[in-house]
Coordinates of C-alpha atoms in Angstrom, one line a residue:
Chain W
M1 CA -5.2 -18.6 -12.3
S2 CA -6.9 -21.4 -10.5
Y3 CA -10.2 -23.2 -11.0
N4 CA -12.9 -23.7 -8.5
S5 CA -14.9 -26.9 -8.0
L6 CA -17.1 -26.0 -10.9
G7 CA -14.1 -25.6 -13.2
A8 CA -14.5 -21.8 -13.5
R9 CA -11.6 -19.5 -13.2
V10 CA -11.1 -18.0 -9.8
R11 CA -10.4 -14.4 -9.4
V12 CA -10.8 -13.3 -5.8
Y13 CA -10.1 -9.6 -5.5
L14 CA -9.2 -8.7 -2.0
D15 CA -7.3 -5.4 -2.7
N16 CA -10.2 -3.0 -2.6
G17 CA -8.2 -0.7 -0.4
T18 CA -5.9 -0.1 -3.4
T19 CA -8.7 0.3 -5.9
T20 CA -12.1 -1.1 -6.7
P21 CA -13.9 -2.2 -9.9
V22 CA -16.3 0.3 -11.3
A23 CA -19.9 -0.5 -10.6
R24 CA -22.0 -1.3 -13.7
E25 CA -24.4 1.5 -12.8
V26 CA -21.5 3.9 -12.6
L27 CA -20.1 3.0 -16.0
D28 CA -23.6 3.3 -17.5
A29 CA -24.0 6.8 -16.1
M30 CA -20.6 7.9 -17.4
L31 CA -20.7 6.6 -21.0
P32 CA -22.9 9.3 -22.6
Y33 CA -20.5 12.0 -21.2
F34 CA -17.7 10.7 -23.4
T35 CA -19.5 10.9 -26.7
E36 CA -22.8 12.7 -26.8
K37 CA -22.7 15.0 -23.8
F38 CA -19.1 15.9 -24.2
G39 CA -19.4 19.7 -23.7
H40 CA -17.1 21.9 -21.7
P41 CA -18.9 22.9 -18.6
V42 CA -17.7 26.6 -18.7
F43 CA -19.6 27.5 -21.8
P44 CA -23.3 28.7 -21.6
Y45 CA -24.4 27.0 -24.8
S46 CA -26.6 23.9 -24.4
L47 CA -23.8 21.3 -24.5
G48 CA -21.8 23.2 -21.9
L49 CA -24.8 23.7 -19.7
E50 CA -25.6 20.0 -19.8
A51 CA -22.1 19.2 -18.6
A52 CA -22.2 21.9 -15.9
E53 CA -25.5 20.5 -14.7
A54 CA -24.0 17.0 -14.5
V55 CA -21.1 18.3 -12.4
E56 CA -23.5 20.1 -10.1
R57 CA -25.5 17.0 -9.7
S58 CA -22.4 15.1 -8.7
Q59 CA -21.5 17.9 -6.2
R60 CA -24.9 17.4 -4.6
A61 CA -24.5 13.6 -4.5
V62 CA -21.0 13.8 -2.9
A63 CA -22.0 16.6 -0.5
G64 CA -24.9 14.5 0.6
T65 CA -22.6 11.7 1.7
I66 CA -20.5 13.9 4.1
N67 CA -23.1 16.4 5.3
A68 CA -21.6 19.3 3.3
K69 CA -23.1 21.9 1.0
P70 CA -22.8 21.2 -2.8
E71 CA -20.8 24.3 -3.4
E72 CA -18.2 23.2 -0.8
I73 CA -17.2 20.3 -3.1
I74 CA -14.4 20.7 -5.6
F75 CA -13.6 17.9 -8.0
T76 CA -9.9 16.9 -8.3
S77 CA -7.9 14.1 -9.8
G78 CA -8.1 12.0 -6.6
A79 CA -7.3 12.2 -2.9
T80 CA -3.6 12.6 -3.6
Q81 CA -4.3 15.9 -5.4
S82 CA -6.9 16.9 -2.8
N83 CA -4.4 16.4 0.0
D84 CA -1.8 18.6 -1.6
M85 CA -4.4 21.3 -2.4
A86 CA -5.7 21.3 1.1
I87 CA -2.5 21.2 3.0
R88 CA -0.4 23.6 1.0
G89 CA -3.4 25.7 0.1
V90 CA -4.2 26.4 3.8
A91 CA -0.6 26.6 4.8
Y92 CA 0.2 29.3 2.3
A93 CA -3.0 31.3 2.9
N94 CA -2.4 31.3 6.7
R95 CA 1.3 31.7 7.0
H96 CA 1.0 35.2 8.2
R97 CA -0.6 33.8 11.3
G98 CA 1.8 30.9 12.0
R99 CA 3.9 28.3 10.3
H100 CA 3.1 25.2 12.5
I101 CA 1.3 22.1 11.2
I102 CA 0.5 18.9 13.0
T103 CA -0.1 15.5 11.4
T104 CA 0.7 11.9 12.3
K105 CA 3.3 9.4 11.6
V106 CA 0.8 7.0 10.0
E107 CA -0.6 9.3 7.2
N108 CA -0.6 8.4 3.6
P109 CA 2.6 9.5 1.6
S110 CA 0.4 12.0 -0.2
V111 CA 0.1 13.8 3.1
L112 CA 3.6 13.1 4.5
R113 CA 5.5 14.1 1.4
V114 CA 3.5 17.4 1.2
C115 CA 4.3 18.1 4.8
E116 CA 8.0 17.4 4.2
R117 CA 7.9 19.9 1.3
L118 CA 6.4 22.5 3.6
E119 CA 9.2 21.9 6.1
R120 CA 11.7 22.6 3.4
E121 CA 9.8 25.9 2.8
G122 CA 10.2 26.9 6.4
F123 CA 7.1 25.5 8.0
K124 CA 7.4 23.4 11.2
V125 CA 5.6 20.1 11.2
D126 CA 5.0 17.8 14.1
Y127 CA 4.3 14.1 13.4
L128 CA 2.2 12.6 16.2
P129 CA 3.0 9.1 17.4
V130 CA 0.4 6.4 17.6
D131 CA -0.2 3.5 20.0
S132 CA 0.3 -0.2 19.2
E133 CA -3.1 -0.4 17.4
G134 CA -2.5 2.8 15.4
F135 CA -4.6 5.3 17.4
V136 CA -3.3 8.8 17.4
D137 CA -2.3 10.2 20.8
T138 CA -4.8 13.0 21.3
A139 CA -3.1 14.1 24.5
E140 CA 0.1 14.6 22.6
L141 CA -1.8 16.6 20.0
E142 CA -3.0 19.0 22.8
R143 CA 0.5 19.3 24.1
K144 CA 1.8 20.2 20.6
L145 CA -0.7 22.9 19.8
T146 CA 0.8 26.4 19.9
E147 CA -0.3 29.9 19.0
E148 CA 1.6 29.3 15.7
T149 CA -0.5 26.2 14.8
I150 CA -2.6 26.7 11.7
L151 CA -3.4 23.3 10.5
V152 CA -3.9 19.7 11.7
S153 CA -4.2 16.8 9.2
V154 CA -5.3 13.3 10.2
A155 CA -6.9 10.5 8.2
N156 CA -10.2 9.2 9.7
V157 CA -9.3 5.6 8.7
N158 CA -5.7 4.3 8.3
D159 CA -5.3 2.8 4.9
E160 CA -2.9 0.1 5.9
I161 CA -4.2 -1.3 9.2
G162 CA -7.8 0.0 9.3
T163 CA -7.6 2.0 12.5
I164 CA -10.6 4.3 12.9
E165 CA -9.0 7.5 14.3
P166 CA -10.8 9.7 16.9
V167 CA -11.3 12.6 14.4
E168 CA -14.4 13.9 16.2
E169 CA -12.4 14.2 19.4
I170 CA -9.7 16.0 17.5
G171 CA -12.2 18.3 16.0
E172 CA -13.5 19.0 19.5
I173 CA -10.1 19.8 20.8
L174 CA -9.4 22.2 17.9
R175 CA -12.8 23.9 18.3
G176 CA -11.9 24.7 21.9
R177 CA -8.9 26.8 20.9
R178 CA -9.0 30.6 20.8
E179 CA -7.2 30.9 17.5
K180 CA -8.8 29.1 14.5
I181 CA -6.9 25.9 13.6
Y182 CA -7.9 24.4 10.4
F183 CA -8.6 20.7 10.3
H184 CA -8.0 18.5 7.3
V185 CA -9.2 14.9 7.1
N186 CA -8.0 12.5 4.5
A187 CA -11.0 10.3 4.2
A188 CA -9.9 8.2 1.1
A189 CA -9.7 5.0 3.1
G190 CA -12.7 5.7 5.3
Y191 CA -15.2 6.7 2.6
G192 CA -17.9 4.0 2.3
K193 CA -16.5 2.3 5.4
V194 CA -17.5 4.6 8.2
R195 CA -20.1 7.4 8.4
I196 CA -18.6 10.8 7.5
D197 CA -20.1 14.0 8.8
V198 CA -17.9 17.1 8.3
K199 CA -19.9 19.1 10.9
K200 CA -19.5 16.4 13.6
M201 CA -15.8 16.1 12.8
G202 CA -15.3 19.8 12.8
A203 CA -13.5 19.3 9.5
D204 CA -12.7 22.3 7.4
L205 CA -11.2 20.2 4.6
L206 CA -11.8 16.6 3.6
S207 CA -10.3 14.5 0.8
L208 CA -12.0 11.7 -1.1
S209 CA -11.3 9.4 -4.0
A210 CA -13.9 7.9 -6.3
H211 CA -12.0 4.7 -7.2
K212 CA -12.1 3.4 -3.6
V213 CA -15.9 3.2 -3.7
H214 CA -16.5 1.6 -7.1
G215 CA -16.2 4.8 -9.0
P216 CA -13.6 5.6 -11.7
K217 CA -9.9 6.2 -11.2
G218 CA -8.5 9.7 -11.7
V219 CA -11.3 11.6 -9.9
G220 CA -11.7 12.7 -6.4
A221 CA -13.0 15.6 -4.3
L222 CA -11.9 18.1 -1.8
F223 CA -14.4 19.5 0.6
V224 CA -13.6 23.0 1.6
A225 CA -15.8 24.6 4.3
E226 CA -17.1 28.0 3.4
E227 CA -14.9 30.9 4.3
T228 CA -11.8 28.7 4.7
P229 CA -8.8 30.8 3.6
I230 CA -7.0 28.7 1.0
E231 CA -4.7 29.5 -1.9
P232 CA -4.7 27.5 -5.2
V233 CA -1.6 25.4 -5.8
S234 CA -1.9 25.4 -9.5
Y235 CA -3.0 28.1 -12.0
G236 CA -4.7 28.2 -15.3
Y237 CA -7.9 28.8 -17.1
I238 CA -10.6 28.7 -14.5
S239 CA -13.6 26.6 -15.4
L240 CA -16.0 25.7 -12.5
F241 CA -13.5 25.7 -9.6
K242 CA -11.1 28.5 -9.0
L243 CA -9.0 26.2 -6.7
R244 CA -8.6 23.6 -9.3
P245 CA -8.1 25.2 -12.7
G246 CA -8.3 23.2 -16.0
T247 CA -11.0 21.4 -17.8
E248 CA -13.1 19.2 -15.5
N249 CA -13.0 15.4 -16.0
V250 CA -16.8 15.5 -16.6
P251 CA -17.3 11.7 -17.3
G252 CA -15.2 10.9 -14.2
I253 CA -17.1 13.4 -12.1
V254 CA -20.5 11.9 -13.3
G255 CA -19.1 8.5 -12.3
F256 CA -18.1 9.7 -8.9
G257 CA -21.5 11.2 -8.3
R258 CA -23.2 7.9 -9.2
A259 CA -20.7 5.9 -7.1
A260 CA -21.5 8.3 -4.1
E261 CA -25.2 7.7 -4.6
L262 CA -24.8 3.9 -4.7
M263 CA -22.5 4.1 -1.7
A264 CA -25.1 6.0 0.3
E265 CA -28.0 3.7 -0.8
N266 CA -26.1 0.5 0.1
F267 CA -24.1 1.8 3.1
D268 CA -25.7 -0.2 5.9
R269 CA -25.9 -3.4 3.9
D270 CA -22.3 -3.1 2.5
V271 CA -20.8 -2.3 5.9
S272 CA -22.5 -5.1 7.7
C273 CA -21.6 -7.5 5.0
M274 CA -17.9 -6.4 4.9
R275 CA -17.7 -6.6 8.7
R276 CA -19.0 -10.2 8.7
L277 CA -16.5 -11.2 6.0
R278 CA -13.7 -9.3 7.7
D279 CA -14.3 -11.1 11.0
K280 CA -14.5 -14.5 9.4
L281 CA -11.3 -13.9 7.4
M282 CA -9.5 -12.6 10.5
A283 CA -10.6 -15.5 12.6
G284 CA -9.5 -18.0 9.9
L285 CA -6.1 -16.4 9.4
E286 CA -5.4 -16.3 13.1
E287 CA -5.6 -20.0 13.2
I288 CA -2.4 -20.1 11.2
P289 CA 0.5 -20.4 13.7
Y290 CA 2.8 -17.4 14.2
T291 CA 0.3 -15.0 12.7
V292 CA -0.3 -11.5 14.0
I293 CA -3.2 -9.2 13.3
N294 CA -2.1 -5.6 12.9
G295 CA -4.5 -2.8 14.1
P296 CA -7.5 -2.9 16.4
R297 CA -10.5 -5.2 16.4
G298 CA -14.2 -4.7 16.4
D299 CA -15.9 -1.3 15.9
K300 CA -12.7 0.6 15.9
R301 CA -11.5 -1.1 12.8
S302 CA -12.5 -0.4 9.2
P303 CA -15.0 -3.1 8.2
A304 CA -13.0 -3.6 5.0
N305 CA -9.5 -4.1 6.4
V306 CA -7.6 -7.2 7.6
S307 CA -3.8 -6.7 8.0
C308 CA -1.9 -9.8 8.9
S309 CA 1.8 -10.5 9.5
F310 CA 2.9 -14.1 8.8
K311 CA 6.2 -14.6 10.6
G312 CA 9.0 -16.2 8.7
V313 CA 7.4 -15.4 5.3
E314 CA 8.2 -12.5 3.0
G315 CA 5.3 -10.5 1.8
E316 CA 6.0 -10.1 -1.9
S317 CA 6.5 -13.8 -2.4
M318 CA 3.3 -14.4 -0.5
M319 CA 1.4 -11.9 -2.6
L320 CA 2.7 -13.4 -5.9
H321 CA 1.9 -17.0 -4.7
L322 CA -1.6 -15.9 -3.8
D323 CA -1.9 -14.4 -7.3
L324 CA -1.1 -17.8 -8.8
H325 CA -4.2 -19.0 -6.9
G326 CA -6.2 -16.2 -8.3
I327 CA -6.2 -14.1 -5.1
S328 CA -5.2 -10.4 -5.3
V329 CA -3.9 -8.8 -2.1
A330 CA -1.5 -6.0 -1.1
T331 CA 1.7 -6.4 0.9
G332 CA 3.4 -4.2 3.5
S333 CA 6.7 -5.7 2.4
A334 CA 9.3 -3.2 1.4
C335 CA 10.3 -5.5 -1.4
S336 CA 7.2 -4.7 -3.5
T337 CA 8.0 -1.0 -3.6
T338 CA 10.8 1.0 -4.9
K339 CA 12.2 1.6 -1.4
L340 CA 13.6 -1.0 0.9
E341 CA 12.3 0.0 4.3
P342 CA 9.3 -1.6 5.9
S343 CA 6.0 0.2 5.9
H344 CA 6.1 3.4 8.0
V345 CA 2.7 2.5 9.5
L346 CA 3.8 -0.9 10.8
T347 CA 7.0 0.7 12.1
A348 CA 5.0 3.3 13.9
I349 CA 2.8 0.7 15.7
G350 CA 6.0 -1.1 16.8
V351 CA 6.0 -4.1 14.4
K352 CA 9.6 -5.4 14.1
A353 CA 11.0 -5.0 10.6
A354 CA 11.6 -8.8 10.2
V355 CA 7.8 -9.3 10.9
A356 CA 6.6 -6.3 9.0
H357 CA 8.2 -7.8 5.8
G358 CA 5.7 -10.6 6.1
T359 CA 2.6 -8.5 6.1
I360 CA -0.4 -8.9 3.8
R361 CA -3.3 -6.6 3.6
F362 CA -6.7 -8.0 2.6
T363 CA -9.3 -5.3 1.8
L364 CA -13.0 -6.0 1.1
G365 CA -15.4 -4.3 -1.2
R366 CA -19.1 -4.4 -2.0
Y367 CA -18.8 -7.4 -4.3
N368 CA -16.9 -9.9 -2.2
T369 CA -18.7 -13.0 -1.1
E370 CA -18.5 -15.6 1.6
E371 CA -17.4 -18.3 -0.9
E372 CA -14.4 -16.1 -1.8
I373 CA -13.4 -15.9 1.9
D374 CA -13.8 -19.7 2.2
Y375 CA -11.6 -20.1 -0.8
T376 CA -9.0 -17.7 0.5
L377 CA -8.9 -19.4 3.8
S378 CA -8.3 -22.7 2.0
V379 CA -5.3 -21.3 0.1
V380 CA -3.5 -18.9 2.5
P381 CA -2.4 -21.6 5.1
R382 CA -1.0 -23.8 2.3
V383 CA 1.0 -20.9 0.8
V384 CA 2.3 -19.8 4.3
E385 CA 3.4 -23.3 5.0
Q386 CA 5.0 -23.7 1.6
L387 CA 7.0 -20.5 2.1
R388 CA 8.0 -21.3 5.6
R389 CA 9.4 -24.6 4.4
I390 CA 11.9 -22.9 2.1
S391 CA 12.7 -20.1 4.6
P392 CA 16.0 -20.0 6.6
V393 CA 14.1 -17.8 9.1
K394 CA 12.1 -19.7 11.7
P395 CA 8.9 -18.0 12.7
E396 CA 9.5 -18.9 16.4
Q397 CA 12.7 -16.9 16.3
L398 CA 10.9 -13.6 15.4
Chain O
M1 CA 15.4 18.7 -4.2
T2 CA 15.1 17.1 -7.6
V3 CA 13.1 14.1 -8.5
D4 CA 13.9 11.4 -11.0
Y5 CA 10.6 11.7 -12.9
T6 CA 11.4 8.7 -15.0
E7 CA 11.3 6.4 -12.0
R8 CA 8.3 4.2 -11.8
G9 CA 6.8 2.7 -8.7
M10 CA 5.9 -0.5 -10.6
L11 CA 8.1 -3.5 -10.6
K12 CA 8.3 -5.5 -13.8
Y13 CA 9.9 -9.0 -13.6
S14 CA 11.0 -10.9 -16.6
E15 CA 9.1 -14.1 -17.5
K16 CA 12.3 -16.1 -16.8
L17 CA 12.5 -14.7 -13.3
L18 CA 8.9 -15.4 -12.6
E19 CA 9.2 -19.0 -13.9
R20 CA 12.1 -19.5 -11.5
F21 CA 10.1 -18.0 -8.7
R22 CA 7.1 -20.2 -9.4
N23 CA 9.1 -23.4 -9.8
P24 CA 12.5 -23.2 -8.2
K25 CA 14.5 -26.3 -8.8
N26 CA 17.2 -26.0 -6.1
I27 CA 15.3 -24.9 -3.1
G28 CA 15.2 -26.8 0.2
E29 CA 17.5 -28.2 2.9
M30 CA 20.5 -30.5 2.1
E31 CA 21.6 -33.4 4.3
N32 CA 25.3 -33.5 5.1
P33 CA 26.5 -30.6 3.1
T34 CA 30.3 -29.9 2.9
V35 CA 29.6 -26.2 3.7
V36 CA 26.7 -24.0 4.7
A37 CA 26.8 -20.2 4.5
E38 CA 24.3 -17.6 5.4
E39 CA 24.0 -14.0 4.3
G40 CA 21.4 -11.2 4.8
D41 CA 19.1 -10.3 7.6
P42 CA 15.4 -10.8 8.1
Q43 CA 15.3 -7.2 9.4
C44 CA 16.2 -6.1 5.9
G45 CA 13.7 -8.4 4.4
D46 CA 16.0 -10.9 2.7
M47 CA 18.2 -13.8 3.7
F48 CA 19.9 -16.8 2.0
R49 CA 21.3 -20.0 3.3
M50 CA 23.3 -21.9 0.8
F51 CA 24.4 -25.6 1.0
L52 CA 27.2 -26.9 -1.1
K53 CA 28.3 -30.5 -1.4
I54 CA 31.9 -30.5 -2.7
E55 CA 33.9 -33.6 -3.8
N56 CA 37.5 -33.3 -5.1
D57 CA 37.1 -29.5 -5.4
R58 CA 34.0 -30.0 -7.5
I59 CA 30.5 -28.8 -6.5
V60 CA 28.5 -31.9 -7.0
D61 CA 25.3 -30.5 -5.4
A62 CA 24.0 -27.2 -4.2
R63 CA 20.8 -26.0 -2.6
F64 CA 19.5 -23.0 -0.9
L65 CA 16.8 -21.6 1.5
S66 CA 15.3 -18.1 1.0
F67 CA 13.5 -15.6 3.0
G68 CA 12.7 -12.9 0.5
C69 CA 10.9 -11.6 -2.5
A70 CA 10.4 -13.2 -5.9
A71 CA 13.7 -11.8 -7.1
N72 CA 15.4 -13.3 -4.1
I73 CA 14.1 -16.8 -4.7
A74 CA 14.8 -16.6 -8.4
T75 CA 18.4 -15.3 -8.0
G76 CA 19.2 -18.0 -5.4
D77 CA 17.8 -20.7 -7.8
V78 CA 19.8 -19.5 -10.8
T79 CA 23.0 -19.0 -8.8
V80 CA 22.9 -22.6 -7.7
D81 CA 22.3 -23.7 -11.3
L82 CA 25.2 -21.6 -12.5
I83 CA 27.7 -23.3 -10.2
K84 CA 26.5 -26.9 -10.0
G85 CA 29.0 -29.3 -11.5
K86 CA 31.7 -26.6 -11.6
T87 CA 35.0 -26.7 -9.8
V88 CA 35.5 -24.4 -6.8
D89 CA 37.9 -22.3 -8.9
E90 CA 35.4 -21.9 -11.7
A91 CA 32.6 -21.1 -9.2
E92 CA 34.7 -18.4 -7.7
K93 CA 34.8 -16.6 -11.1
L94 CA 31.0 -16.2 -11.2
Q95 CA 30.0 -12.6 -11.5
I96 CA 27.0 -10.7 -10.3
K97 CA 26.0 -9.7 -13.8
E98 CA 25.9 -13.3 -15.0
I99 CA 23.3 -14.0 -12.3
A100 CA 21.2 -11.1 -13.5
E101 CA 21.6 -12.0 -17.1
A102 CA 20.6 -15.6 -16.6
L103 CA 17.3 -14.2 -15.3
G104 CA 16.7 -12.1 -18.4
G105 CA 17.7 -9.0 -16.4
L106 CA 16.7 -7.7 -13.0
P107 CA 14.9 -4.5 -12.1
A108 CA 17.5 -2.0 -10.8
I109 CA 16.1 -2.0 -7.3
K110 CA 16.4 -5.8 -7.2
M111 CA 20.1 -5.9 -8.1
H112 CA 20.8 -6.3 -4.4
C113 CA 19.2 -9.8 -4.6
A114 CA 21.9 -10.9 -7.1
V115 CA 24.5 -9.3 -4.8
L116 CA 23.2 -11.2 -1.8
S117 CA 23.2 -14.6 -3.5
Y118 CA 26.7 -13.8 -4.9
K119 CA 27.9 -12.9 -1.4
T120 CA 26.4 -16.1 0.1
L121 CA 28.2 -18.2 -2.6
K122 CA 31.5 -16.4 -1.9
K123 CA 31.1 -16.9 1.8
A124 CA 30.5 -20.7 1.3
L125 CA 33.5 -21.0 -1.0
A126 CA 35.7 -19.1 1.4
E127 CA 34.5 -21.4 4.2
Y128 CA 35.4 -24.4 2.1
R129 CA 38.9 -23.1 1.4
K130 CA 39.4 -22.4 5.1
T131 CA 38.4 -25.9 6.2
R132 CA 40.6 -27.3 3.4
S133 CA 43.6 -25.4 4.5
G134 CA 42.9 -26.1 8.1
A135 CA 42.7 -29.9 7.3
G136 CA 46.2 -29.7 5.8
P137 CA 47.4 -31.3 2.6
Q138 CA 46.0 -34.7 3.4
G139 CA 42.5 -33.4 4.1

């Protein structure tokens, strides 16, 4: 932990793409639902009704942020569960029509692992390539579509490099087909960063997580457009949602609803603020020699994401050194995970493994300030230089 | 397909390892080393270069450079400490598990870091033996 010029401890949180702090207003809204308003929403006595009403209020709040109907929102444990429910649920319910699914090489593991499971169950999955900035090849999508295709799944924003994918264009392509092809959008990384309109996207299913937008962890949502054939992937006592049995996380759902309202109220201000800080951070980092920005620039990039590869430096060491200076970031380095391959996203956009290992992801949230960016830009070049000094790998060789 | 459900994504380093990572004592270049050896590959995300200064078959100084994670830096640093002042024969007896133990243990997926620093040391010592035998009995 470091100290700023005023002697205060510094904690600069630049890993909002991983998770965010809960907003004060969100916590305040949640608290009564742990102790006083603790009822089970399935029972029609007053405590139950109170809880059910709270869940419905959150359905309206979340629906309002994506142009959906409240009854099209199902609460889940987070986007990971939403993705599984959407992909397997639609695959199973439509397998009589075909067993072909299309996704991309740069999806979150919560999409890729589910698709791999379906492959083992006899489905055929195509993984679309992306270009050097991470944009999905829509022409390749059109070529891959067959009579057998039942589902396409693409994230609207890439969680590692911030690429804003052409989901509306994809929705348009799918709408033009004779056979209905369901379209799932994992919007966990895009929520609160880009406007989401399920009708414009032509999305039939869309996944969200509360904790990426200053809501609590362990709660998310799945939007399922009316009349989408979908099978539940887990079974049990049905409370409010047949697709997701089990007792609802009512305090979490209340928190998500409040976080969604705050997100909508602050959207324009938050996005323009994050974009300004993003561009300042990116420009400052680019002044460090042998530094590469991953992903696109400008309007096609998430306002919250800066992904940077520092050649000759290893990402985990970088992350831990920045932590000593009070700065929290994520790394694309294989060494910080339990597998030893570099990030599949960086590999897909053509970043060499030796460079990918030196990747740091900075992600912004509502509460970051310009002073924090100034401080970060005063620390990062020193840490990069320090690590390059002890490295046998020279950046100019990579 | 079965899954090891006890596996965690989280890495937990020992305090000893973190201290070595934060303040490595033996990292940096060495001028006029007796031998230099390199192991690893930046493509795989870790690489060592080890410098040994050997006088009368005794390692009088050792240093290393690292491209790698916290465990990589810490294992390199502790390996160098474990062999400094020892004879070449003694250094050759060093075992991978001694490196890990000196750090208060290593997460299973980081054992390859100890293996890599061990291999670099072995390579350096073999290199030394080779130059010695090449130089003949007077060398």
